[in-house]
PDB file of C-alpha atoms and ligand atoms in Angstrom:
ATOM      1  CA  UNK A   1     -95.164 -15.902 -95.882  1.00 88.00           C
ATOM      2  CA  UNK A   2     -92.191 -13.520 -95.830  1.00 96.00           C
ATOM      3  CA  UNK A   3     -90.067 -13.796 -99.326  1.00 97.00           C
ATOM      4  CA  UNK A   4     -86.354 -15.194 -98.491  1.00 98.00           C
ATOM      5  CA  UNK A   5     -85.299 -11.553 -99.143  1.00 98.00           C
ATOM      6  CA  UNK A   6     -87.282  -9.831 -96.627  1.00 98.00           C
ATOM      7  CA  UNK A   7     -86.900 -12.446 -93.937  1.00 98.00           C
ATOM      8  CA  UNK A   8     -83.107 -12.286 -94.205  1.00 98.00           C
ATOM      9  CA  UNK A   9     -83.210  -8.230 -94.080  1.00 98.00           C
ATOM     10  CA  UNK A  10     -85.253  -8.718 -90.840  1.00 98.00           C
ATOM     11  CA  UNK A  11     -82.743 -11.327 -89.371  1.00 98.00           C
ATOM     12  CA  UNK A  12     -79.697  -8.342 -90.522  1.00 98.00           C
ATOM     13  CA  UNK A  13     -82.242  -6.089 -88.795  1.00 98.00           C
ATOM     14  CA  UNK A  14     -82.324  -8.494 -85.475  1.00 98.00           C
ATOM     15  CA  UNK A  15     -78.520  -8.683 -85.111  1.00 98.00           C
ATOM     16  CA  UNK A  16     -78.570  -4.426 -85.555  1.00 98.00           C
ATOM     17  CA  UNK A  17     -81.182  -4.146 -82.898  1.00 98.00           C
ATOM     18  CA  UNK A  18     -79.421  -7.110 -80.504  1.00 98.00           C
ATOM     19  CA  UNK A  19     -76.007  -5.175 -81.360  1.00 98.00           C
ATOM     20  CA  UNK A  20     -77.516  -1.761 -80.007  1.00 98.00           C
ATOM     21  CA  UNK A  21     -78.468  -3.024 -76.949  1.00 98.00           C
ATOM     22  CA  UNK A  22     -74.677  -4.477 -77.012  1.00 98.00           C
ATOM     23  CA  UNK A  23     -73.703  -1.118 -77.624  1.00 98.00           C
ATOM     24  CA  UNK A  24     -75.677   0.396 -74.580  1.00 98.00           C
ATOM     25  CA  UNK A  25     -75.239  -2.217 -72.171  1.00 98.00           C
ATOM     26  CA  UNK A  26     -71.307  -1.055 -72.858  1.00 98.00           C
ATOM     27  CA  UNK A  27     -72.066   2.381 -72.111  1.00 98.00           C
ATOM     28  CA  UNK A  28     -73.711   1.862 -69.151  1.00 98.00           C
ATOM     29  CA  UNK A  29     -70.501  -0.071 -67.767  1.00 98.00           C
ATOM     30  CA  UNK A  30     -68.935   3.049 -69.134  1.00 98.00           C
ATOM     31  CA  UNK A  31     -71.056   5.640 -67.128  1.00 98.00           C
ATOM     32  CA  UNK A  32     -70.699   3.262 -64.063  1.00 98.00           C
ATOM     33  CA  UNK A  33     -67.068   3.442 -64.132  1.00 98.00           C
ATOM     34  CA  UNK A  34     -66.550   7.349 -64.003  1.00 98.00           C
ATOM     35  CA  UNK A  35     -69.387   7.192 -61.023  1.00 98.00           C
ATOM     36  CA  UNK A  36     -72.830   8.386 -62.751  1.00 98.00           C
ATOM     37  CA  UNK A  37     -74.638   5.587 -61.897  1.00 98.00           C
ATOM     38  CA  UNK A  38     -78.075   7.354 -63.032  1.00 98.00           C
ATOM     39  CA  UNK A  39     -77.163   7.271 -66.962  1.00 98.00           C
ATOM     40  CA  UNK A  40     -75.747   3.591 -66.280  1.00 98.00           C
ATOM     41  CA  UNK A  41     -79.517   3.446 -65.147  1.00 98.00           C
ATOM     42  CA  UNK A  42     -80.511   4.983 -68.596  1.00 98.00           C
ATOM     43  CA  UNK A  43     -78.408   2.689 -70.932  1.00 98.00           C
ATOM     44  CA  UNK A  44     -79.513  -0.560 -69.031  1.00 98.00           C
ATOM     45  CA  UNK A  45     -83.043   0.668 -69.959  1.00 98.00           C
ATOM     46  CA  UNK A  46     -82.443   1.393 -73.278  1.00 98.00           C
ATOM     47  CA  UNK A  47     -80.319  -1.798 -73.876  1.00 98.00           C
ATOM     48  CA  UNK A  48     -83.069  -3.861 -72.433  1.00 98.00           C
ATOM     49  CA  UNK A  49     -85.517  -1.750 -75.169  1.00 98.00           C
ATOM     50  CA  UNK A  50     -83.167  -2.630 -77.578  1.00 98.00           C
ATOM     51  CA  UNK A  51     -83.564  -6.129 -77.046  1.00 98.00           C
ATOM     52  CA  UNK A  52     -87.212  -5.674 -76.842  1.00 98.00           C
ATOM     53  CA  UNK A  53     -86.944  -4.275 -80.602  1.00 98.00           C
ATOM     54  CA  UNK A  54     -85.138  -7.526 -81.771  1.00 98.00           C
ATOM     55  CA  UNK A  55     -87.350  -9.894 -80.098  1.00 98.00           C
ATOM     56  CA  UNK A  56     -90.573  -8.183 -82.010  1.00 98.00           C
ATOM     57  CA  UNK A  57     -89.008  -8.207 -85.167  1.00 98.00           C
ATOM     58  CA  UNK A  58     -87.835 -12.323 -83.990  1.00 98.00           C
ATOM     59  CA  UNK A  59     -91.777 -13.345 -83.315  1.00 98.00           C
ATOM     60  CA  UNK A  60     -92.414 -11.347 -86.691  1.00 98.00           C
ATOM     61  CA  UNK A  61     -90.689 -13.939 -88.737  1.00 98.00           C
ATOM     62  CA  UNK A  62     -91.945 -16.715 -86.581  1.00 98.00           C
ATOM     63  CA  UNK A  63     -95.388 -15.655 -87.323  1.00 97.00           C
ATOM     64  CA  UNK A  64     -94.680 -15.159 -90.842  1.00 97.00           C
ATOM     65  CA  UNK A  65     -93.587 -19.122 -91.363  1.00 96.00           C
ATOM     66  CA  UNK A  66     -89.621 -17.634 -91.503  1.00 97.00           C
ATOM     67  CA  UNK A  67     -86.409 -18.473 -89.808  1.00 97.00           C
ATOM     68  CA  UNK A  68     -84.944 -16.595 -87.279  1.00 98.00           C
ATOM     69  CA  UNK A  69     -80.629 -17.560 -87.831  1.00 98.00           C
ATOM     70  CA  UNK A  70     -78.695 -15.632 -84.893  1.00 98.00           C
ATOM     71  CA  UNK A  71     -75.315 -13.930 -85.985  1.00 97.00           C
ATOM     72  CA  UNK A  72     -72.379 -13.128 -84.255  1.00 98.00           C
ATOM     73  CA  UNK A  73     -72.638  -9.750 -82.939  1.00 98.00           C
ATOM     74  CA  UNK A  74     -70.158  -7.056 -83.209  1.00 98.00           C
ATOM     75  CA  UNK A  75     -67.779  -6.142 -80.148  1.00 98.00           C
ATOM     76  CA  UNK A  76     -69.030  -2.141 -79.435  1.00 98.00           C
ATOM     77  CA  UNK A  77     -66.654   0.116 -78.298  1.00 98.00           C
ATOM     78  CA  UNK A  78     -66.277   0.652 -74.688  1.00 97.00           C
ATOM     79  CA  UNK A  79     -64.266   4.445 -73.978  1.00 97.00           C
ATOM     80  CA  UNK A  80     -65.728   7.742 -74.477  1.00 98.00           C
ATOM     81  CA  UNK A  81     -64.353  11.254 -73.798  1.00 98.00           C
ATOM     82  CA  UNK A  82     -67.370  12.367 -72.017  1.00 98.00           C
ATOM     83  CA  UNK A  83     -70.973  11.736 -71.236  1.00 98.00           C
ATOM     84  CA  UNK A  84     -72.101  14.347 -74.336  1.00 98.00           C
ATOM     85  CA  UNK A  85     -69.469  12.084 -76.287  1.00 98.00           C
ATOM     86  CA  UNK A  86     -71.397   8.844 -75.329  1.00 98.00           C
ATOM     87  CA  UNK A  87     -74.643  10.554 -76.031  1.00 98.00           C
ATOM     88  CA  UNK A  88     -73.330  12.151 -79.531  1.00 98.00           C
ATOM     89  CA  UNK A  89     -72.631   8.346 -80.085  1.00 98.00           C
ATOM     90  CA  UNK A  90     -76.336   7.578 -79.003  1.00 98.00           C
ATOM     91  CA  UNK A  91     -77.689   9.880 -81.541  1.00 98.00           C
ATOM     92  CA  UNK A  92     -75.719   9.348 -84.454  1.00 98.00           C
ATOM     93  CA  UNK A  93     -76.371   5.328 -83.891  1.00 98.00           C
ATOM     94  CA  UNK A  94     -80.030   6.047 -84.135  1.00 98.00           C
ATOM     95  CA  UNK A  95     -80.083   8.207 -87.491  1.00 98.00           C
ATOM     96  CA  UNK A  96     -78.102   5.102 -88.943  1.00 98.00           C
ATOM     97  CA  UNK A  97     -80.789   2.406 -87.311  1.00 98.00           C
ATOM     98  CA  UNK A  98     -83.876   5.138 -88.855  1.00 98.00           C
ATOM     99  CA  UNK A  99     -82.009   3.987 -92.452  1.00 98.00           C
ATOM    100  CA  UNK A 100     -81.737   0.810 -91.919  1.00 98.00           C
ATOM    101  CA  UNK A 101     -86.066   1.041 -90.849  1.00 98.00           C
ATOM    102  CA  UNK A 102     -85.990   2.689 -93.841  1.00 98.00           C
ATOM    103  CA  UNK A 103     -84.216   0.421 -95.998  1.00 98.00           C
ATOM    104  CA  UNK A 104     -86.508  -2.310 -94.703  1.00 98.00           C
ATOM    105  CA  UNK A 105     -89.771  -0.749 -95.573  1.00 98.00           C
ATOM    106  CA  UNK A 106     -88.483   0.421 -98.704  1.00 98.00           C
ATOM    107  CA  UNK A 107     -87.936  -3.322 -99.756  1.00 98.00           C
ATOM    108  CA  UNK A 108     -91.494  -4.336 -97.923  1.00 98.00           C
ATOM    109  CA  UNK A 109     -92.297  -1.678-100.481  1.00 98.00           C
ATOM    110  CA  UNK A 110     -90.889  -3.504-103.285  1.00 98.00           C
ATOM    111  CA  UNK A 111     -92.320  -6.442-102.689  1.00 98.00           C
ATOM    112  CA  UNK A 112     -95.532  -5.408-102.096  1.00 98.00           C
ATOM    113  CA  UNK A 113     -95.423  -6.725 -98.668  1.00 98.00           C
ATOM    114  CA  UNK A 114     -98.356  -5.162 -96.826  1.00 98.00           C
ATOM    115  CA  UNK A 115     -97.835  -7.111 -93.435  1.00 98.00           C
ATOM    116  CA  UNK A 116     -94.292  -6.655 -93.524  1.00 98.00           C
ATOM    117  CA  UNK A 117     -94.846  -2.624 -94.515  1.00 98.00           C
ATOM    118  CA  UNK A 118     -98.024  -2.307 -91.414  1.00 98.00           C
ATOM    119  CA  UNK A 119     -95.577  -4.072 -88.557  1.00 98.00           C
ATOM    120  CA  UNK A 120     -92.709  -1.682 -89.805  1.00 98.00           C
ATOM    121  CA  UNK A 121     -94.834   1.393 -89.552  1.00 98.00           C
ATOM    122  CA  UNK A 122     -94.289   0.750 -85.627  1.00 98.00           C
ATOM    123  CA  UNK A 123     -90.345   0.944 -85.734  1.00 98.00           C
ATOM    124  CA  UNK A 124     -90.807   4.056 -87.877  1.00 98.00           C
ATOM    125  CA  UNK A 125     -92.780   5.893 -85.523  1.00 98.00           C
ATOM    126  CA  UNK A 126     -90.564   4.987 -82.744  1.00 97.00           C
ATOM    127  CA  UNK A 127     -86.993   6.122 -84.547  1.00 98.00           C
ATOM    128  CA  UNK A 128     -88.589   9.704 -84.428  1.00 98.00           C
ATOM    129  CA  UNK A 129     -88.778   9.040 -80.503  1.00 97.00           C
ATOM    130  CA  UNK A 130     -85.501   7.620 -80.607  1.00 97.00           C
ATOM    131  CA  UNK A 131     -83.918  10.010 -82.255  1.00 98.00           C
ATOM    132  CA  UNK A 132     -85.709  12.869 -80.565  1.00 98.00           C
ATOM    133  CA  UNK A 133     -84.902  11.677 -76.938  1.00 98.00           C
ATOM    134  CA  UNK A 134     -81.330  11.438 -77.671  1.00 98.00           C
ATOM    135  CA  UNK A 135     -80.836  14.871 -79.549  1.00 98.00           C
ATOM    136  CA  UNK A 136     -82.799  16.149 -76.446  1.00 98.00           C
ATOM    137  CA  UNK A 137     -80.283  14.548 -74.508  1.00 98.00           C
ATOM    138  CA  UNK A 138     -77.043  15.625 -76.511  1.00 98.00           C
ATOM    139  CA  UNK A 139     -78.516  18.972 -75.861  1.00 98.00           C
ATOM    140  CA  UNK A 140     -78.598  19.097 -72.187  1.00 98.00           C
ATOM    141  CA  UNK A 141     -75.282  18.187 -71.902  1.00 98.00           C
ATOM    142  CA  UNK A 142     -74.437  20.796 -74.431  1.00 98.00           C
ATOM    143  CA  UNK A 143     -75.837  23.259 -71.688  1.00 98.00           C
ATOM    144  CA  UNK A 144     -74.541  21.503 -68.574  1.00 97.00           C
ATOM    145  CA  UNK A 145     -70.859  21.740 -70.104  1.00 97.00           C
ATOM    146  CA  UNK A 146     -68.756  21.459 -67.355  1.00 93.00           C
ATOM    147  CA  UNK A 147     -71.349  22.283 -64.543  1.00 96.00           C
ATOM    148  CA  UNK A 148     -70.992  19.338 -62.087  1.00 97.00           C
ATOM    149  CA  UNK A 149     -74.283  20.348 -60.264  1.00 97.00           C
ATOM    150  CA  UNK A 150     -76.100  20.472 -63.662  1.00 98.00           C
ATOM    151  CA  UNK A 151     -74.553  16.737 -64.384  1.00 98.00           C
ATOM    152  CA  UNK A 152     -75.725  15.539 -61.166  1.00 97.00           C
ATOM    153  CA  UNK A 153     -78.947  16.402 -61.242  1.00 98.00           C
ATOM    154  CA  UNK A 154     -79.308  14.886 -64.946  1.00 98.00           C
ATOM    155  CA  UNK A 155     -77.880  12.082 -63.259  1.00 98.00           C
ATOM    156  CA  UNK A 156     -81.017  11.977 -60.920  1.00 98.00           C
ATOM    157  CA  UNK A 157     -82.963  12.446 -63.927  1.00 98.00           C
ATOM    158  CA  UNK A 158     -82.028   9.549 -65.420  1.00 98.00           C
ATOM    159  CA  UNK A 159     -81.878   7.083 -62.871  1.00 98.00           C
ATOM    160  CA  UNK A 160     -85.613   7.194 -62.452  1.00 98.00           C
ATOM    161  CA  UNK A 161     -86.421   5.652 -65.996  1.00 96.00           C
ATOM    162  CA  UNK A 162     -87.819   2.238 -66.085  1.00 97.00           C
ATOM    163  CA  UNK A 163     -88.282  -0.146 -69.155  1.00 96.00           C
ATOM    164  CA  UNK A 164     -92.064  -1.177 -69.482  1.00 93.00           C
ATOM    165  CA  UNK A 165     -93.000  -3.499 -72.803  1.00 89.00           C
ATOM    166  CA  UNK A 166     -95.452  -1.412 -73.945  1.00 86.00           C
ATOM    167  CA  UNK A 167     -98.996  -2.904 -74.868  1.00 83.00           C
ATOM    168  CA  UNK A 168     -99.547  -5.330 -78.202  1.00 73.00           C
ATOM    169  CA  UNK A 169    -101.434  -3.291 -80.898  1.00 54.00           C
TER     170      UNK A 169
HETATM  171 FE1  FEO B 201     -84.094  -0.221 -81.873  1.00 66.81          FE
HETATM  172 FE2  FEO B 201     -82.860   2.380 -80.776  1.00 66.81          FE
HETATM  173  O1  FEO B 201     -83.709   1.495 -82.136  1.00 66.81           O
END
């Protein structure tokens, strides 16, 4: 049974992840509007991710005899200067949802909340990926700089990525 505490962290923690596929669902519409439809590819996959995140963290409380209570989630912006802008954006998002993990095991920690501390140990590990697939990301476009060529075939890159749920366990 998850204390009131720790299930209404994970229902803040719900509405983050639900807001960051918000967030990158409004950067694909961004990418698709200045004609790069292969990172609009890439943020559709990573919003539906996103969404995937909430929904784990949603059956968590379920199983745990809690209460999932949907919020209202934040408008996210919807201009950036550039693609490295959007992706800057990306990465900087990320190092803020890693302390919010954080935050949340630190409590699970607190409470002595084994279960709650094990299923978190699966959101740390993937913040590292996070975080290291959009810093490699940031730098690309750091290198491309203005080459259109070196854009395009990013572009390519990225519109081959597909979403799988990975496996239970
Ligand atoms: Fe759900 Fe991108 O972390």
């Amino acid at each position: 049974m998850l204390s009131k505490k720790m299930e209404k962290a994970i229902n803040q923690q719900i509405n983050a992840e639900l807001y960051s596929s918000y967030l990158y669902l409004s950067m694909a519409t961004y990418f698709e509007s200045i004609s790069l439809g292969g990172f609009s590819n890439w943020m559709r996959q990573q919003a539906q991710e996103e969404l995937f995140h909430g929904m784990k963290m949603f059956d968590f409380v379920c199983e745990r005899g809690g209460r999932v209570i949907l919020d209202a989630i934040d408008k996210p912006p919807s201009k950036w200067k550039s693609p490295l802008d959007a992706f800057e954006n990306v990465l900087s998002h990320e190092q803020k949802v890693t302390g919010l993990i954080n935050n949340l095991v630190n409590l699970a920690l607190d409470e002595r909340d084994h279960a709650t501390n094990i299923f978190l140990q699966w959101f740390v590990s993937e913040q590292v990926e996070e975080e290291d697939t959009a810093g490699g990301l940031v730098d690309k476009l750091k290198l491309i700089g203005k080459d259109a060529n070196g854009l395009f075939m990013l572009d390519t890159e990225l519109s081959q990525r597909v979403f799988t749920i990975p496996a239970k366990g």
